[in-house]
Coordinates of C-alpha atoms in Angstrom, one line a residue:
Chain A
X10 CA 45.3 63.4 -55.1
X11 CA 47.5 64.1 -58.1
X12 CA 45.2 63.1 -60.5
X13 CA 47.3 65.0 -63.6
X14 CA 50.4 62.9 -62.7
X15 CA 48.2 59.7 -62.2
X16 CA 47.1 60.5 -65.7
X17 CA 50.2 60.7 -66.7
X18 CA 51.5 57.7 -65.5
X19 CA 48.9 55.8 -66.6
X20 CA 49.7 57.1 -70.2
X21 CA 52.9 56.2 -70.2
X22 CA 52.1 52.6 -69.3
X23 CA 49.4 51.8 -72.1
X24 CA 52.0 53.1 -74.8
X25 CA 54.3 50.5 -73.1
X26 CA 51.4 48.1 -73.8
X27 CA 51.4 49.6 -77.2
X28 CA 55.0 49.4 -77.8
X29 CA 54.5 45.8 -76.9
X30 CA 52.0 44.8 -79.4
X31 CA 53.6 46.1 -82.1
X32 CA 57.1 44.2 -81.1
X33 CA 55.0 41.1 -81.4
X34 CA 53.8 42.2 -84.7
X35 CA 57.4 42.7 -85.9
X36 CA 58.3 39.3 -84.3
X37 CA 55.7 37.2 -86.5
X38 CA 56.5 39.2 -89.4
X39 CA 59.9 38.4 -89.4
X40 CA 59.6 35.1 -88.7
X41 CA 57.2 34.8 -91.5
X42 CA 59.0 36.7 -93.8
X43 CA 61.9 34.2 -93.2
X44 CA 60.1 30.9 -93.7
X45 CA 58.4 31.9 -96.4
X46 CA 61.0 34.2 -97.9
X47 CA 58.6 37.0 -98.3
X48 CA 61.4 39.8 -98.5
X49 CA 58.6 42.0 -99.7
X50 CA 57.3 41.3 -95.7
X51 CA 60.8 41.5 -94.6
X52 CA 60.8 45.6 -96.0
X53 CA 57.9 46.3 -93.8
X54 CA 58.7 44.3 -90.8
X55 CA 61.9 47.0 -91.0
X56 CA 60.1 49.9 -91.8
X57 CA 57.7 49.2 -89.4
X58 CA 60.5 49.5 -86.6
X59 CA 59.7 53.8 -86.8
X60 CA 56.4 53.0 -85.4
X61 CA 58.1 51.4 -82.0
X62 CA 61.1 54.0 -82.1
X63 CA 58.3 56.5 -82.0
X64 CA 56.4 54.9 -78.8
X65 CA 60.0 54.3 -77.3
X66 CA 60.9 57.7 -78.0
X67 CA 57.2 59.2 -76.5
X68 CA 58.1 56.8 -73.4
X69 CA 61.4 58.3 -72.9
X70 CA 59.9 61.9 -73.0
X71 CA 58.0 61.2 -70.8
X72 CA 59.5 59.5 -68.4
X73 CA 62.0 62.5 -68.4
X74 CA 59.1 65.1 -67.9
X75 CA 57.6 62.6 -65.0
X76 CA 60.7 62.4 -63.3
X77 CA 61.5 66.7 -63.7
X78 CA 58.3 68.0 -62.8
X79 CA 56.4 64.9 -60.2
X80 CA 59.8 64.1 -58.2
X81 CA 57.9 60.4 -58.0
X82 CA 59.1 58.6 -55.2
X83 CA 58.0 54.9 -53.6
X84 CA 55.9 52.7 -55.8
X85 CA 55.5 55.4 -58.4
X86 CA 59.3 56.1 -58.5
X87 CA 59.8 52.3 -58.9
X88 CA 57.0 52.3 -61.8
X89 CA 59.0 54.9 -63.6
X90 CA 62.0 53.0 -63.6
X91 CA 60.3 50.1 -64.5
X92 CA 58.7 51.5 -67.5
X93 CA 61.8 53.3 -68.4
X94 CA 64.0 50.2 -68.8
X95 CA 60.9 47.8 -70.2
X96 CA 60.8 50.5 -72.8
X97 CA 64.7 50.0 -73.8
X98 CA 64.0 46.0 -73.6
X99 CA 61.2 46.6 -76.0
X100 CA 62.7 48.8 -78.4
X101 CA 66.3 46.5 -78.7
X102 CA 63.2 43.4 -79.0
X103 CA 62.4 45.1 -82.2
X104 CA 65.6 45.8 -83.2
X105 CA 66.7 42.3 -83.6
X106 CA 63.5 41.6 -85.4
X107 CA 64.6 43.7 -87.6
X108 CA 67.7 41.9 -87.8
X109 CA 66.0 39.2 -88.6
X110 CA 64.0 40.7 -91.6
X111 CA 67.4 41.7 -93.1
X112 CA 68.6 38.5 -92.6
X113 CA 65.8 36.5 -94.2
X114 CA 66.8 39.0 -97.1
X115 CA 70.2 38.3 -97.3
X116 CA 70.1 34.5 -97.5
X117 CA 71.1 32.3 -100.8
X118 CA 68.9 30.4 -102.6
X119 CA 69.6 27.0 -100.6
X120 CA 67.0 24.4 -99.6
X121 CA 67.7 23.6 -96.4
X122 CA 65.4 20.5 -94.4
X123 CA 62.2 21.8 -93.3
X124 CA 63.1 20.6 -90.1
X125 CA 65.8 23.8 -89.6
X126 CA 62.8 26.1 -90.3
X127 CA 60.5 24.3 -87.8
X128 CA 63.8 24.9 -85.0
X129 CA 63.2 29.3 -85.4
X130 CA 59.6 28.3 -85.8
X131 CA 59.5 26.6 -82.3
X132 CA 62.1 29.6 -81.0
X133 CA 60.0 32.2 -82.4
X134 CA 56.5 30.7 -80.6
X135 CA 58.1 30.8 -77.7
X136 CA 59.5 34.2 -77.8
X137 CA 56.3 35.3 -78.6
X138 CA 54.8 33.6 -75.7
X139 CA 57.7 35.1 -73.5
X140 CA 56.8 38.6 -75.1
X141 CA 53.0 37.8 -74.1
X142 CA 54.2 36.9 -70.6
X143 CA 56.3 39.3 -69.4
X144 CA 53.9 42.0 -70.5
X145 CA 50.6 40.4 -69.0
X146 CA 53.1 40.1 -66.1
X147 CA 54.1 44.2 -65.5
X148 CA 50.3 44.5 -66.0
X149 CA 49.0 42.0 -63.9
X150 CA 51.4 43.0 -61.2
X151 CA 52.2 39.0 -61.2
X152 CA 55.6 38.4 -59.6
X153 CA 54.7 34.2 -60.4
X154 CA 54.3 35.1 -64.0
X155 CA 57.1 36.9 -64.1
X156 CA 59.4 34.5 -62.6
X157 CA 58.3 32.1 -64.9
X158 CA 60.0 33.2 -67.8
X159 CA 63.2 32.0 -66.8
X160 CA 61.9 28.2 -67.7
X161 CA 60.5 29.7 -70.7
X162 CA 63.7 31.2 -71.6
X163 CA 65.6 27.5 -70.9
X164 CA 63.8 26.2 -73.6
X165 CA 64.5 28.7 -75.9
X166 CA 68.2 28.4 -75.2
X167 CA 68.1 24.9 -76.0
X168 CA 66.3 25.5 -79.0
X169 CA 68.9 27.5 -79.8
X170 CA 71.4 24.8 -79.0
X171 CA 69.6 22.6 -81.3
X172 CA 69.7 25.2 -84.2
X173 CA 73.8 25.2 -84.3
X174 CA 73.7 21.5 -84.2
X175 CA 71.9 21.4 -87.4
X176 CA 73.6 24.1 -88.7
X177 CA 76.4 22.0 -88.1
X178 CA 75.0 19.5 -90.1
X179 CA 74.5 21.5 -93.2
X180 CA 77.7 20.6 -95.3
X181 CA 80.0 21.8 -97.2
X182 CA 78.7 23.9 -99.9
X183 CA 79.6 27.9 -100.1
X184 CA 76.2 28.5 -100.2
X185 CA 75.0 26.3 -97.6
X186 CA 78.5 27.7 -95.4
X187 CA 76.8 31.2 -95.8
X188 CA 73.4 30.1 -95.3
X189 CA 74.3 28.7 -91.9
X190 CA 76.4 32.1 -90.6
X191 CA 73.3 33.8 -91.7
X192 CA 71.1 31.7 -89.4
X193 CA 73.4 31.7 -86.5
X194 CA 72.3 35.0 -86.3
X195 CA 68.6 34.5 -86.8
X196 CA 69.0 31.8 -83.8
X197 CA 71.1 34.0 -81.3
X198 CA 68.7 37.2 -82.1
X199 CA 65.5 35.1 -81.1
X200 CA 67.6 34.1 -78.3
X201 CA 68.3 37.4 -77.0
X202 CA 64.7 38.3 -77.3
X203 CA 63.8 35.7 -74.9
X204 CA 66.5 37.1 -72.4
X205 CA 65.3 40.7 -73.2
X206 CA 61.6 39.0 -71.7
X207 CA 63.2 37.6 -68.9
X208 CA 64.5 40.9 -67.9
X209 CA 62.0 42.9 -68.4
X210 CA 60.5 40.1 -66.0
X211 CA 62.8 41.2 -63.4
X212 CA 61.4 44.8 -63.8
X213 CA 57.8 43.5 -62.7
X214 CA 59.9 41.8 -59.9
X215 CA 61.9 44.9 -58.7
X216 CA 58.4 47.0 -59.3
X217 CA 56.7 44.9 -56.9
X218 CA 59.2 43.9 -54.3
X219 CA 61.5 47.4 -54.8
X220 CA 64.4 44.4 -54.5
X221 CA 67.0 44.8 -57.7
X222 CA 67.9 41.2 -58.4
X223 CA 68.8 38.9 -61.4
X224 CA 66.8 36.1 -62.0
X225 CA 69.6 34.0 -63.4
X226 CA 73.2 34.8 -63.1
X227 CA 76.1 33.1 -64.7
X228 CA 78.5 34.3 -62.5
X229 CA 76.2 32.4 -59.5
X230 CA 74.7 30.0 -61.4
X231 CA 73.3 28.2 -58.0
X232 CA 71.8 31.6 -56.6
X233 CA 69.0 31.6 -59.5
X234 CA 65.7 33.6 -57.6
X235 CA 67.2 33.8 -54.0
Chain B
X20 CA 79.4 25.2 -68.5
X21 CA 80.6 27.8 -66.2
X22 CA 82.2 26.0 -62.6
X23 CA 81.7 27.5 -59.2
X24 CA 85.6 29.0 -59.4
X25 CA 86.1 30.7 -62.3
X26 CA 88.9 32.9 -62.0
X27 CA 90.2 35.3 -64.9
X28 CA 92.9 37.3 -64.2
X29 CA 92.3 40.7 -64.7
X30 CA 94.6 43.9 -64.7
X31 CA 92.2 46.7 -63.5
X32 CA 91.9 48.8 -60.7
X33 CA 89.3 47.8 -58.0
X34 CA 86.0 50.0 -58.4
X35 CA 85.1 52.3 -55.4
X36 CA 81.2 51.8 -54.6
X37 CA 80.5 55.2 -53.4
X38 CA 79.2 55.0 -50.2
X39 CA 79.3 58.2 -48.5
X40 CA 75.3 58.9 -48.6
X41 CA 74.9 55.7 -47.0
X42 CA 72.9 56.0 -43.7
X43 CA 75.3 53.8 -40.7
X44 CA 73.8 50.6 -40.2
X45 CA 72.1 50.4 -36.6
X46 CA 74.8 48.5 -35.0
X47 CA 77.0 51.8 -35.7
X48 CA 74.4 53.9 -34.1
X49 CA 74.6 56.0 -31.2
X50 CA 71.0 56.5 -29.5
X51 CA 70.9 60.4 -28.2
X52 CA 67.0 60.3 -27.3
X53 CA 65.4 57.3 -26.8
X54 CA 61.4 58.3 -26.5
X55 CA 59.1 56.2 -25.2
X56 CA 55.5 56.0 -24.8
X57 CA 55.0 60.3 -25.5
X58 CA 52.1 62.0 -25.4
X59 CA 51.6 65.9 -25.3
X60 CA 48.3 67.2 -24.8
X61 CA 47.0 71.5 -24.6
X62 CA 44.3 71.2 -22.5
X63 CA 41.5 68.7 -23.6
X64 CA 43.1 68.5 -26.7
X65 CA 45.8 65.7 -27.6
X66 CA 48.4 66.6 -29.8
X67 CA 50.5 63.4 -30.3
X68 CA 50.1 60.0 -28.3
X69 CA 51.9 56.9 -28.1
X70 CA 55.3 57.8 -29.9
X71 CA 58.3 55.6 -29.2
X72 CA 61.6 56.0 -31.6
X73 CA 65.1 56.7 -31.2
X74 CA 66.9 59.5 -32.7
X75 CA 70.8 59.2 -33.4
X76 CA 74.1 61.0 -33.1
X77 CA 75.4 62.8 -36.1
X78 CA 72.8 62.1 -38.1
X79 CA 69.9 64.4 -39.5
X80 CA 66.4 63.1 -38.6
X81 CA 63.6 64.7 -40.7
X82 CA 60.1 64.2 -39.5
X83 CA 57.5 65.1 -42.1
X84 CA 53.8 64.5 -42.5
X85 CA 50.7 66.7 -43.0
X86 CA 49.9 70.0 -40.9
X87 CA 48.5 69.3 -37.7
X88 CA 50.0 66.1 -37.0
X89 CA 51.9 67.7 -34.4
X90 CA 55.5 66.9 -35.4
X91 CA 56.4 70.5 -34.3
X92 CA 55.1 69.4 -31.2
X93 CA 57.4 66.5 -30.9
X94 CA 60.7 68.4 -32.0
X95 CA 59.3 71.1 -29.2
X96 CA 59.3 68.3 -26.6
X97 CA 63.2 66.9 -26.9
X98 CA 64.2 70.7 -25.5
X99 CA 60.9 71.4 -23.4
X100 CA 59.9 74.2 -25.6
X101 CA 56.4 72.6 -25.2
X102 CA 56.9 73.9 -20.9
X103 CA 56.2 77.3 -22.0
X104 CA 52.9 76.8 -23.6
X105 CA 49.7 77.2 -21.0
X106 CA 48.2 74.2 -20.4
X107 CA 51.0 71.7 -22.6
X108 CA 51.2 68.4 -20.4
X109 CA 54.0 65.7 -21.1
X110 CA 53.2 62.1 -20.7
X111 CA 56.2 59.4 -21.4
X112 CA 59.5 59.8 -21.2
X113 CA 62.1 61.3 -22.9
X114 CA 65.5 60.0 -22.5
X115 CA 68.8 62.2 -24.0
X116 CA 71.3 60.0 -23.4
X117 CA 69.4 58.4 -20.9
X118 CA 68.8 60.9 -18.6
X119 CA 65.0 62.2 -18.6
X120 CA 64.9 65.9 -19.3
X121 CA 61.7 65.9 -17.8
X122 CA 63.1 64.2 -14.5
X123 CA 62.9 66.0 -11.4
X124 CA 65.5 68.4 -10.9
X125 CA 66.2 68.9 -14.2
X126 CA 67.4 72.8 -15.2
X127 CA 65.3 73.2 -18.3
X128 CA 67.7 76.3 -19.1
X129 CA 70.4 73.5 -19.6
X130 CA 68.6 71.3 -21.7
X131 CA 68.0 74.0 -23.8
X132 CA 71.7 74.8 -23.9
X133 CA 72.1 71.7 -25.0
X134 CA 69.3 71.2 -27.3
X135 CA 69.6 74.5 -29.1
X136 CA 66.6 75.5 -32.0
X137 CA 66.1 77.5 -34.9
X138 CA 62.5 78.0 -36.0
X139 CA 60.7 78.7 -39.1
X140 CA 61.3 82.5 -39.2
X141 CA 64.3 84.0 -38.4
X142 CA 64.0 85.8 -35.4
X143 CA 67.8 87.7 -34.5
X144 CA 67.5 90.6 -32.2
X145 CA 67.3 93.5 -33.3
X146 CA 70.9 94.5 -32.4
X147 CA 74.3 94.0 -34.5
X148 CA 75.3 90.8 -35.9
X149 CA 78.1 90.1 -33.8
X150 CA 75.7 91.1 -30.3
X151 CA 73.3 87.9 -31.9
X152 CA 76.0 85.5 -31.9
X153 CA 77.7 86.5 -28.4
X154 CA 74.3 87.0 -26.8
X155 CA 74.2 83.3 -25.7
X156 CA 77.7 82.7 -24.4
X157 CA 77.2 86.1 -22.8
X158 CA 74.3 85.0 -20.8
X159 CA 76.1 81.7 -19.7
X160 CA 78.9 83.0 -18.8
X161 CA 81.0 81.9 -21.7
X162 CA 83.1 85.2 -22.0
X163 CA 86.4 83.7 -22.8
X164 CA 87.6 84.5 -25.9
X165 CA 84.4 85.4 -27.2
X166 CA 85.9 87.2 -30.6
X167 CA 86.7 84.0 -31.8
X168 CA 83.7 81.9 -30.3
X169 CA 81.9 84.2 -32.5
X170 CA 84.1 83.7 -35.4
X171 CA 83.7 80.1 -35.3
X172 CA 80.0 80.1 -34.7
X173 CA 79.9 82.3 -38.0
X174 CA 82.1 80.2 -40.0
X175 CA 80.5 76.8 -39.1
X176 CA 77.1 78.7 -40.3
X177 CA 79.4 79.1 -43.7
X178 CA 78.0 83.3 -43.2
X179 CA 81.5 84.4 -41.7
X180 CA 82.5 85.2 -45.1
X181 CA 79.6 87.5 -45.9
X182 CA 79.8 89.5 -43.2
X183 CA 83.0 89.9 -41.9
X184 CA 83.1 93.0 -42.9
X185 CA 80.2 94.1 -40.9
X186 CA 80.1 92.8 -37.6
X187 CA 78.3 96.0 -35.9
X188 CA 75.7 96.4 -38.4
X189 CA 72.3 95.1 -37.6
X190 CA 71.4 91.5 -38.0
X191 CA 68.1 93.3 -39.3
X192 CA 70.3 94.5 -42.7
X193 CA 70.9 90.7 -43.4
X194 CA 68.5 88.9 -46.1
X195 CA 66.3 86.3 -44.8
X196 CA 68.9 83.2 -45.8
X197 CA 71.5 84.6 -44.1
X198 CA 69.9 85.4 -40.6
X199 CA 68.6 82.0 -40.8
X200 CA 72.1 80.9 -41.1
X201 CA 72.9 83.6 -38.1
X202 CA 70.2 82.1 -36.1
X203 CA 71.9 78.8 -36.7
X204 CA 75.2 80.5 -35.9
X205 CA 73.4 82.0 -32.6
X206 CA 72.3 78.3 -31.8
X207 CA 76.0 76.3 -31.9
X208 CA 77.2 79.6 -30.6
X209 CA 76.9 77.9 -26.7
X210 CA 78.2 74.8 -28.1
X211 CA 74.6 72.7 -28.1
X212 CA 75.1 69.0 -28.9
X213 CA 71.6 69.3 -30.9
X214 CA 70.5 71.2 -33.2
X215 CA 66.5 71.0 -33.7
X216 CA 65.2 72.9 -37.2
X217 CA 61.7 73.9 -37.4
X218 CA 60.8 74.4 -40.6
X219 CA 64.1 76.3 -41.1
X220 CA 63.5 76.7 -44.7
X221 CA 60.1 77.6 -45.3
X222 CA 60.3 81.3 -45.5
X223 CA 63.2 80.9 -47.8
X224 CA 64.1 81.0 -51.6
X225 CA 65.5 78.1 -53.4
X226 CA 69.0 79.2 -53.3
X227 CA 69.3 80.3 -49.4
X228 CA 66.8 77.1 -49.1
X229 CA 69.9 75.0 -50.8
X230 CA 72.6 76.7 -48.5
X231 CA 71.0 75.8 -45.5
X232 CA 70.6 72.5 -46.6
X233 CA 74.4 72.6 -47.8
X234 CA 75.1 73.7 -43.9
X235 CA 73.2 71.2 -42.2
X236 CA 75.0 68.4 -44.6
X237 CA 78.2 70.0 -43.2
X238 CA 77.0 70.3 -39.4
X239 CA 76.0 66.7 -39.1
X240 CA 79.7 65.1 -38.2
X241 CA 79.8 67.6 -35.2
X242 CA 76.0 67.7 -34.2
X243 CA 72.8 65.5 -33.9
X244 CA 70.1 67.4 -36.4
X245 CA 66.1 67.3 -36.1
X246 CA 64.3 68.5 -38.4
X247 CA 60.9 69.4 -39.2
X248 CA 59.9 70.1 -42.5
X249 CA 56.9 70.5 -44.7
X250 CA 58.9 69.9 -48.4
X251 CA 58.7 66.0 -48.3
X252 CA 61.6 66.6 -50.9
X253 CA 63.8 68.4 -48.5
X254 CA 63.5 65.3 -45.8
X255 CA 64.8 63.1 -48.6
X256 CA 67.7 65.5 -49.8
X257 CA 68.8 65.9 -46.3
X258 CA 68.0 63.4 -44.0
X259 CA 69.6 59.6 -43.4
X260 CA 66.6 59.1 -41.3
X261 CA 63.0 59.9 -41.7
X262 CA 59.8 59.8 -39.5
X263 CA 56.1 59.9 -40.9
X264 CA 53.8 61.7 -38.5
X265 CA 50.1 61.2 -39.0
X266 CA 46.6 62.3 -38.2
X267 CA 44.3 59.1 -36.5
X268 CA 41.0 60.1 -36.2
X269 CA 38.6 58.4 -33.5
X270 CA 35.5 59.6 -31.8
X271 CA 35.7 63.0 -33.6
X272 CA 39.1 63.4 -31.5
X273 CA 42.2 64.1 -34.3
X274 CA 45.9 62.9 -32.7
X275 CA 48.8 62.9 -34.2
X276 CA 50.7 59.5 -34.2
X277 CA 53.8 57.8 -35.5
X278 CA 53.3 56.1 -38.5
X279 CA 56.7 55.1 -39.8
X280 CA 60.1 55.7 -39.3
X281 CA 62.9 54.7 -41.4
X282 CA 66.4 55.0 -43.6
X283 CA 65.3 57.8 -45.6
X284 CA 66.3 55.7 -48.7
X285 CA 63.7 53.0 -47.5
X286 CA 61.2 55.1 -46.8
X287 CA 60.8 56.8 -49.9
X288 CA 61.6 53.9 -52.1
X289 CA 59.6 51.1 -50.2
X290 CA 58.0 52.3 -47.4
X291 CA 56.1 49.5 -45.4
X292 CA 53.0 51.3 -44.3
X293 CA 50.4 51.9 -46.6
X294 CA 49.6 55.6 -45.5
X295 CA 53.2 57.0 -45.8
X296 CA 53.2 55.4 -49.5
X297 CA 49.8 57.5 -49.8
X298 CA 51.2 60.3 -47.8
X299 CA 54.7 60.2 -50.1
X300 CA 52.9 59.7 -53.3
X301 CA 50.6 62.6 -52.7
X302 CA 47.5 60.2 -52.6
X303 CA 46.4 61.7 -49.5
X304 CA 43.4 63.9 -49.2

C-alpha cells in the first residue's frame, strides 16, 4: 500500500474542499457588497482572493510533485487530473467574484428598481447552490449530482437573459447608460460561474466514468449527455 | 439560437490529430498466437491455468503482474523454453499462426528459430562480438553472406555503431546495455518472426534501460514483441497491449491466472477489473 501517496492525495483533495469554501465566501460577499454597496466589503472580498490563489497555487504544487514522483495511473491518474482542472475552475470562480467587487465599486450613484437587484440576487443563490453542488458532487463521487447542474445552470442563463432585458429597460440617462454596462458584467460573470460549476461537474463525470465528454455543447446542441 | 448547420467559412489549415501511438483497432489485427485454455504445471505444483488470449503481429505485448504469477512461465511456453525444465507439463494449446507448436511432429529447434528470446541477464558467449552474432546462422546453416547478416543484425540492435570498430574483441568487453542489445542482435540474427523479452531491462541503468526501450519501439514494424517486465511503467511506455497476470489462491494451492488484458492506454487509465486497478495503483499487498 502506498500509504505516503494516499496521504498525499488525500491532501490535495480537502484543500480543493478548502479552496471551495472560500469561493463561496467571496461569492456572497460580493454579492452583498453589491446590493448593499458596501465597497468597504467589496476591498476584502478582493483581497481575500490571495487566500484562494494560495490553495490554488498549493494544489498546483502538488499536483506537479504527485504526478513527478507517484507516476499515478487508473483512477488515481484520473483523480489528479480531476483535481487539477477543478482547481483552475475554482480559482477563475473567484476571479470573477472579484470582478464583481470592483464592479459594485465602480457603479454611479443611480437607484435602480429593486427588482434588478433581486435578478443577481436570484443568479447569485443559484451559483452558490451550483458551487455547493458540483463540489458535494467530486466528493460524493455522485455522477447524478453532477449531471444535474446543467438544469441548474439553464436557469441561471435565463436569469441572465432577464437581467439584459431590464437593463434594457433602464433609460436614457448617462448615469443609468453606465450603470447598465457595469451590470452587464456583474450578470455575465455570475453566469460564467455557473458554467465554471457545470464543468467542474464534468470532471466528477470523467473521474468516475474515465469518459472525457461535454455535458452541453453548442456546436451539438441535441447530443447534450450522450 | 444556434441551427443544426452552421457553417462559417474558415481559412486555416486542417489540424493533424496525432495518431501514431495509437494501438490498431482489432479489426486491423493480425493474431500470431492464439492461446487457449493453458496450463503449465512443475510437478505437483501449478504454475498458470486457464489462460486464453491472443497476441498480435507487430505489436509489443507486455505482460506484468507480481512475482510468482508465472508470466515468465507463459512467455517460456510460446517457444517451449518451458520443455527443458524437469517435470514442466503443457496443458492447452498454443496456436502460432494456427499451427500448434506443441503438435506432434513439431521440431522445437524451429520454433525457437522462429520464436527467438533474450532474457533478463545478458548471457553472450564468451567469444568476440562478431562470433555472438554469426553463432546462430552458423549453426543453421545460414552462411551466405554472413558479413553483412551480421551487419544488419548489429544495426537493427542500433549497437553497429559502437562497435564497428571492434568486431573481434570479446562480447565480454561490452557494458551490460550493450550486450543486451547484442543478445537482441544475436536473436533477429536467424531472422525470428518473434522476439520474446524477459525482463530485458532489469539489470540495466536508466539510460541503456531507455535505449532498449528506444530499440524495441523501432523493432516492432518488422517483429511481433513479448515482453515481460516487472517496471509496470516500462509496460506502459512500451507496449500497445498489456496483460495482468495474477496470483489466485485456493485450498493453500497459489496459481497464476489471467486477470486482464487490454490496450495499454485502457488498462492503465480505466482498467475493468478491480485487482489490476489495485495491482496498477500499488494497492496490493
Amino acid at each position: 500500500m502506498r500509504t505516503t501517496f494516499q496521504e498525499d492525495l488525500n491532501l490535495l483533495e480537502s484543500t480543493l474542499h478548502e479552496e471551495g469554501a472560500l469561493v463561496l465566501r467571496a461569492l456572497r460577499g460580493a454579492l452583498n457588497a453589491l446590493e448593499q454597496r458596501d465597497h468597504e466589503l467589496a476591498d476584502e472580498v478582493i483581497a481575500f482572493d490571495d487566500d484562494v490563489d494560495q490553495r490554488y497555487i498549493s494544489i498546483e504544487e502538488g499536483v506537479q510533485t504527485l504526478l513527478a514522483r507517484q507516476t499515478p495511473v487508473a483512477s488515481d491518474l484520473r483523480l489528479v487530473l480531476a483535481i487539477l482542472h477543478v482547481n483552475l475552475h475554482l480559482e477563475r470562480m473567484a476571479d470573477y467574484c472579484v470582478t464583481i467587487a470592483k464592479l459594485s465599486k465602480l457603479v454611479p450613484d443611480v437607484e435602480p428598481s429593486p427588482r434588478f437587484i433581486e435578478g443577481f440576487e436570484e443568479m447569485g443563490s443559484r451559483c452558490e447552490e451550483m458551487i455547493r453542488i458540483a463540489l458535494d458532487s467530486f466528493a460524493n463521487r455522485d455522477l447524478e449530482a453532477a449531471e444535474s447542474l446543467v438544469t441548474l445552470d439553464e436557469l441561471i442563463d435565463r436569469a441572465n437573459r432577464r437581467v439584459v432585458e431590464r437593463i434594457l429597460e433602464l433609460g436614457e440617462a448617462q448615469a443609468m447608460r453606465e450603470y447598465g454596462l457595469r451590470m452587464v458584467l456583474v450578470s455575465r460573470s455570475l453566469e460564467r460561474i455557473g458554467d465554471h460549476a457545470v464543468d467542474i461537474g464534468e470532471q466528477v463525470a470523467y473521474l468516475l466514468t474515465a469518459e472525457f465528454r461535454e455535458f452541453t455543447d453548442a456546436t451539438h446542441p441535441t447530443s447534450r449527455g450522450s | 439560437m444556434m441551427t443544426d448547420d452552421v457553417t462559417i467559412p474558415v481559412d486555416v489549415a486542417p489540424v493533424e490529430i496525432a495518431q501514431e501511438r495509437r494501438t490498431p483497432s482489432p479489426t486491423q489485427r493480425k493474431v500470431v498466437f492464439d492461446i487457449r485454455d493453458l496450463a503449465v504445471t512443475y510437478g505437483p505444483t501449478t504454475a498458470i491455468s486457464g489462460v486464453d488470449l491472443e497476441i498480435y503481429g507487430n505489436l509489443i505485448t507486455a505482460f506484468i503482474g507480481p512475482s510468482g504469477c508465472g508470466k515468465s512461465t507463459f512467455i517460456r511456453s510460446l517457444n517451449r523454453m518451458n520443455d527443458l525444465v524437469p517435470g514442466a507439463k503443457v496443458d492447452g494449446r498454443v496456436l502460432y499462426h494456427g499451427q500448434d507448436i506443441y503438435g506432434d511432429g513439431v521440431d522445437p529447434v524451429e520454433v525457437r528459430r522462429r520464436i527467438g528470446m533474450v532474457f533478463q541477464r545478458a548471457n553472450p558467449f564468451p567469444k568476440s562480438i562478431y562470433d555472438n552474432v554469426a553463432w546462430g546462422p552458423r549453426v543453421l546453416g545460414m552462411k551466405k553472406a554472413l558479413d553483412e547478416r551480421v551487419e544488419k543484425a548489429l544495426t537493427r540492435a542500433a549497437l553497429w555503431d559502437e562497435v564497428k570498430d571492434r568486431l573481434k574483441k570479446s562480447a565480454l568487453s561490452l557494458s551490460g546495455g550493450q550486450q543486451q542489445r547484442l543478445c537482441i542482435a544475436r536473436a533477429i540474427a536467424i531472422e525470428p518472426e518473434v522476439l520474446l523479452l524477459d525482463e530485458p531491462a532489469s539489470a540495466l541503468d536508466p539510460i541503456a534501460t531507455a535505449a532498449i526501450e528506444e530499440l524495441m519501439h523501432d523493432l516492432k514494424d518488422q517483429y511481433t514483441i513479448v515482453i515481460v517486465t516487472h517496471n509496470m511503467q516500462q509496460a506502459a511506455r512500451v507496449a500497445d497491449m498489456t496483460a495482468f497476470f495474477s496470483l489466485q489462491v485456493e485450498e493453500g494451492k497459489r496459481t497464476g491466472i489471467l486477470v486482464e488484458y487490454e490496450n495499454t492506454d485502457k488498462l492503465f487509465t480505466n482498467p475493468a477489473d478491480k485487482r489490476t486497478e489495485d495491482y496498477v495503483t500499488g494497492r496490493f499487498g
